[in-house]
CSV table of C-alpha atoms in Angstrom, one decimal:
chain,number,residue,atom,x,y,z
A,1,ARG,CA,12.3,-5.5,-14.9
A,2,LYS,CA,10.1,-5.2,-12.3
A,3,GLU,CA,8.5,-1.4,-11.6
A,4,VAL,CA,9.9,-1.8,-8.2
A,5,GLU,CA,12.2,-4.3,-6.5
A,6,GLN,CA,13.3,-4.5,-3.4
A,7,ASP,CA,15.4,-6.9,-1.1
A,8,PRO,CA,12.1,-8.4,0.7
A,9,GLY,CA,14.9,-9.6,3.5
A,10,PRO,CA,14.8,-10.5,6.3
A,11,PHE,CA,17.5,-7.8,7.9
A,12,ASN,CA,17.8,-9.1,11.3
A,13,VAL,CA,20.1,-6.2,12.9
A,14,PRO,CA,20.7,-5.3,16.6
A,15,GLU,CA,19.2,-2.7,18.3
A,16,GLY,CA,21.0,0.6,17.9
A,17,ALA,CA,23.2,-0.2,15.1
A,18,THR,CA,22.6,1.7,11.8
A,19,VAL,CA,20.6,-0.3,8.6
A,20,ALA,CA,20.0,0.6,5.1
A,21,PHE,CA,17.6,-0.5,2.4
A,22,ASN,CA,17.5,0.0,-1.2
A,23,CYS,CA,14.9,0.1,-4.3
A,24,THR,CA,14.8,0.6,-7.6
A,25,TYR,CA,12.0,1.5,-10.0
A,26,SER,CA,11.9,1.2,-13.8
A,27,ASN,CA,9.5,4.1,-14.8
A,28,SER,CA,11.5,6.7,-15.4
A,29,ALA,CA,8.4,8.9,-16.2
A,30,SER,CA,7.8,8.7,-11.8
A,31,GLN,CA,7.9,11.7,-9.8
A,32,SER,CA,7.0,10.9,-6.4
A,33,PHE,CA,8.3,8.3,-4.1
A,34,PHE,CA,7.8,7.8,-1.0
A,35,TRP,CA,8.5,4.9,2.2
A,36,TYR,CA,6.0,3.5,3.8
A,37,ARG,CA,5.6,1.1,6.8
A,38,GLN,CA,3.2,-2.0,7.9
A,39,ASP,CA,3.2,-3.3,10.7
A,40,CYS,CA,2.2,-7.1,11.0
A,41,ARG,CA,-2.1,-8.0,9.8
A,42,LYS,CA,-1.6,-3.8,9.9
A,43,GLU,CA,-2.4,-1.0,6.6
A,44,PRO,CA,0.6,0.6,5.5
A,45,LYS,CA,1.4,3.7,6.8
A,46,LEU,CA,3.9,6.7,5.5
A,47,LEU,CA,7.0,7.4,7.1
A,48,MET,CA,8.1,10.3,4.7
A,49,SER,CA,8.4,11.4,1.0
A,50,VAL,CA,11.5,11.6,-0.6
A,51,TYR,CA,12.3,14.5,-2.0
A,52,SER,CA,14.8,14.6,-5.0
A,53,SER,CA,17.2,16.8,-2.3
A,54,GLY,CA,17.2,14.2,-0.3
A,55,ASN,CA,15.3,14.6,3.0
A,56,GLU,CA,16.0,13.3,7.0
A,57,ASP,CA,13.3,12.7,9.9
A,58,GLY,CA,14.9,11.8,13.4
A,59,ARG,CA,16.6,9.5,12.6
A,60,PHE,CA,15.3,8.2,8.7
A,61,THR,CA,17.2,9.6,6.0
A,62,ALA,CA,15.6,9.4,2.4
A,63,GLN,CA,17.7,9.2,-0.7
A,64,LEU,CA,16.7,9.6,-4.7
A,65,ASN,CA,19.0,9.3,-7.4
A,66,ARG,CA,17.5,9.9,-10.0
A,67,ALA,CA,19.9,8.9,-12.5
A,68,SER,CA,20.1,4.9,-11.6
A,69,GLN,CA,15.9,5.2,-9.9
A,70,TYR,CA,17.6,4.2,-7.0
A,71,ILE,CA,15.9,4.9,-3.1
A,72,SER,CA,17.3,4.6,-0.4
A,73,LEU,CA,15.8,4.4,3.2
A,74,LEU,CA,18.7,4.9,5.8
A,75,ILE,CA,18.0,3.9,9.7
A,76,ARG,CA,20.5,5.0,12.5
A,77,ASP,CA,20.4,3.9,15.9
A,78,SER,CA,17.3,1.5,15.9
A,79,LYS,CA,14.9,0.8,18.1
A,80,LEU,CA,12.7,-2.2,18.5
A,81,SER,CA,9.6,-0.4,17.7
A,82,ASP,CA,11.2,0.3,14.0
A,83,SER,CA,10.8,-4.0,13.7
A,84,ALA,CA,8.7,-3.8,10.7
A,85,THR,CA,7.7,-4.4,6.3
A,86,TYR,CA,9.4,-1.8,5.3
A,87,LEU,CA,7.6,-0.5,1.1
A,88,CYS,CA,9.1,1.8,-1.7
A,89,VAL,CA,6.5,3.7,-3.7
A,90,VAL,CA,6.5,4.7,-7.0
A,91,ASN,CA,3.7,7.3,-8.6
A,92,ARG,CA,2.9,5.8,-11.8
A,93,GLY,CA,4.1,9.0,-13.7
A,94,GLY,CA,2.7,9.8,-16.9
A,95,GLY,CA,0.1,11.4,-16.0
A,96,ALA,CA,-1.5,8.2,-14.6
A,97,ASP,CA,-3.0,8.1,-11.5
A,98,GLY,CA,-1.4,6.1,-8.6
A,99,LEU,CA,0.9,5.1,-6.7
A,100,THR,CA,3.3,1.3,-7.4
A,101,PHE,CA,3.6,-0.5,-4.3
A,102,GLY,CA,7.4,-2.5,-3.3
A,103,LYS,CA,6.7,-5.8,-2.0
A,104,GLY,CA,8.9,-4.6,0.5
A,105,THR,CA,11.9,-5.6,3.1
A,106,HIS,CA,11.5,-6.9,6.6
A,107,LEU,CA,13.5,-5.3,9.3
A,108,ILE,CA,13.8,-7.5,12.8
A,109,ILE,CA,15.5,-5.0,15.7
A,110,GLN,CA,16.7,-7.4,18.1
A,111,PRO,CA,17.7,-7.2,20.9
B,1,ASP,CA,-12.4,8.5,14.8
B,2,ALA,CA,-10.8,6.6,12.3
B,3,ASP,CA,-10.2,8.7,8.8
B,4,VAL,CA,-11.4,5.8,6.9
B,5,THR,CA,-12.9,2.6,7.7
B,6,GLN,CA,-13.7,-1.0,6.1
B,7,THR,CA,-16.6,-3.3,7.1
B,8,PRO,CA,-16.0,-6.4,8.2
B,9,ARG,CA,-12.6,-6.0,9.1
B,10,ASN,CA,-12.4,-10.4,8.9
B,11,ARG,CA,-15.2,-12.8,6.7
B,12,ILE,CA,-15.0,-16.5,5.7
B,13,THR,CA,-17.2,-17.5,3.0
B,14,LYS,CA,-17.5,-20.7,1.0
B,15,THR,CA,-16.8,-20.5,-3.3
B,16,GLY,CA,-19.9,-19.3,-5.0
B,17,LYS,CA,-20.8,-16.9,-2.6
B,18,ARG,CA,-21.5,-13.2,-3.3
B,19,ILE,CA,-19.4,-11.2,-0.7
B,20,MET,CA,-19.6,-7.3,-0.2
B,21,LEU,CA,-16.5,-5.1,1.4
B,22,GLU,CA,-17.5,-1.5,2.5
B,23,CYS,CA,-15.0,1.5,2.7
B,24,SER,CA,-16.6,5.1,4.4
B,25,GLN,CA,-13.8,7.9,4.2
B,26,THR,CA,-13.7,11.3,6.3
B,27,LYS,CA,-11.1,12.9,4.8
B,28,GLY,CA,-13.2,14.1,1.9
B,29,HIS,CA,-11.3,13.2,-0.6
B,30,ASP,CA,-11.7,12.7,-4.1
B,31,ARG,CA,-9.5,9.2,-5.3
B,32,MET,CA,-10.9,5.9,-3.6
B,33,TYR,CA,-8.7,2.3,-4.1
B,34,TRP,CA,-8.9,-0.8,-2.9
B,35,TYR,CA,-5.9,-3.3,-3.4
B,36,ARG,CA,-5.4,-6.2,-2.3
B,37,GLN,CA,-2.5,-8.5,-0.4
B,38,ASP,CA,-0.4,-11.2,-1.0
B,39,PRO,CA,2.5,-12.8,1.2
B,40,GLY,CA,5.2,-12.3,-1.0
B,41,LEU,CA,3.4,-10.7,-3.6
B,42,GLY,CA,2.7,-7.2,-2.1
B,43,LEU,CA,0.3,-5.0,-2.4
B,44,ARG,CA,-2.6,-5.0,-6.1
B,45,LEU,CA,-4.5,-2.4,-7.1
B,46,ILE,CA,-7.9,-3.9,-7.9
B,47,TYR,CA,-9.6,-0.7,-9.1
B,48,TYR,CA,-9.7,3.0,-8.8
B,49,SER,CA,-12.1,6.0,-8.7
B,50,PHE,CA,-11.0,9.4,-9.0
B,51,ASP,CA,-14.4,10.4,-8.7
B,52,VAL,CA,-18.3,8.5,-8.3
B,53,LYS,CA,-18.9,9.0,-11.9
B,54,ASP,CA,-15.4,7.8,-12.5
B,55,ILE,CA,-14.7,4.3,-12.3
B,56,ASN,CA,-11.4,2.6,-12.9
B,57,LYS,CA,-9.9,-0.8,-13.7
B,58,GLY,CA,-6.1,-1.5,-11.7
B,59,GLU,CA,-4.2,-4.3,-12.3
B,60,ILE,CA,-6.2,-7.6,-11.2
B,61,SER,CA,-9.6,-6.4,-11.4
B,62,ASP,CA,-10.9,-9.8,-13.0
B,63,GLY,CA,-13.8,-11.2,-10.7
B,64,TYR,CA,-14.4,-8.5,-8.5
B,65,SER,CA,-16.2,-5.1,-9.4
B,66,VAL,CA,-17.1,-1.4,-7.7
B,67,SER,CA,-19.3,1.1,-6.5
B,68,ARG,CA,-18.6,4.7,-5.8
B,69,GLN,CA,-22.0,5.4,-4.1
B,70,ALA,CA,-21.3,8.6,-2.7
B,71,GLN,CA,-17.8,10.3,-2.5
B,72,ALA,CA,-17.1,8.9,1.0
B,73,LYS,CA,-18.1,5.2,0.0
B,74,PHE,CA,-16.0,3.2,-1.8
B,75,SER,CA,-17.9,-0.6,-1.8
B,76,LEU,CA,-16.1,-4.0,-3.7
B,77,SER,CA,-17.6,-6.4,-4.4
B,78,LEU,CA,-16.8,-11.2,-5.4
B,79,GLU,CA,-20.0,-11.4,-7.5
B,80,SER,CA,-18.9,-15.1,-7.5
B,81,ALA,CA,-16.4,-15.6,-4.4
B,82,ILE,CA,-13.4,-18.2,-5.0
B,83,PRO,CA,-10.7,-19.4,-3.3
B,84,ASN,CA,-7.8,-18.1,-4.6
B,85,GLN,CA,-9.1,-14.7,-3.8
B,86,THR,CA,-8.2,-14.7,0.1
B,87,ALA,CA,-6.2,-12.3,0.5
B,88,LEU,CA,-5.6,-9.2,2.8
B,89,TYR,CA,-7.9,-6.6,1.6
B,90,PHE,CA,-7.3,-2.5,1.8
B,91,CYS,CA,-8.6,0.1,0.9
B,92,ALA,CA,-7.6,4.2,0.5
B,93,THR,CA,-7.7,7.2,-0.2
B,94,SER,CA,-6.0,10.3,-1.4
B,95,PRO,CA,-6.7,13.9,-2.3
B,96,GLY,CA,-5.9,14.0,-6.1
B,97,GLY,CA,-2.5,13.8,-7.5
B,98,PRO,CA,1.3,12.1,-7.2
B,99,GLY,CA,0.6,12.1,-3.2
B,100,GLU,CA,0.4,10.3,-0.2
B,101,GLN,CA,-2.5,7.7,0.0
B,102,PHE,CA,-4.3,6.5,3.3
B,103,PHE,CA,-5.2,2.9,4.2
B,104,GLY,CA,-7.8,1.4,6.2
B,105,PRO,CA,-7.3,-1.0,8.7
B,106,GLY,CA,-8.0,-4.4,6.2
B,107,THR,CA,-10.4,-6.7,6.0
B,108,ARG,CA,-9.3,-10.3,5.9
B,109,LEU,CA,-11.6,-12.2,3.7
B,110,THR,CA,-10.9,-16.5,4.0
B,111,VAL,CA,-12.5,-18.0,0.9
B,112,LEU,CA,-13.0,-21.7,1.6
């Protein structure tokens, strides 16, 4: 099983729709989870951290299921500017530093 | 002003040439990282450094070396560049622990 797995997409979604991405991770010792956003040819930037209790930031909601080792990101009322690649990121855990990045899910919002 | 800067932003070089990519940060972070990104492969860790005296290999360190000249500077060298080192290279920093990393704008390297 790969360390962090994501559906690469692309997800083609009409503007205003709701879209959800999922991610699974293999390291049960991981303790920190993030969603990063990466625009074409740009650097990844933190979108939001993912907490055990779930968290919401405006139109974005992140959920963590530790038992299933599963992370999700929900985007409501999608905007054209949401078009990007979304990277699921998990820390290595077990005392090892560093983050493991998923390969990303490509989202295209269509007018 | 950018907190994490990388130079050069684009570089084309020939097989066998030595090349150095530089990273500087003004965030005051101890930890610095070098990644490469290839289409379909995602971000892969090359080297990382917890402080000036600490250098660690990542998952794909072969063919690369690094130097941590100061807390704020971390450079990546390709001693003898080869075409499969063509990629987008990112430097990142973090304050420590399992938290967020902050990325530079990237260096696009092409090895002919």
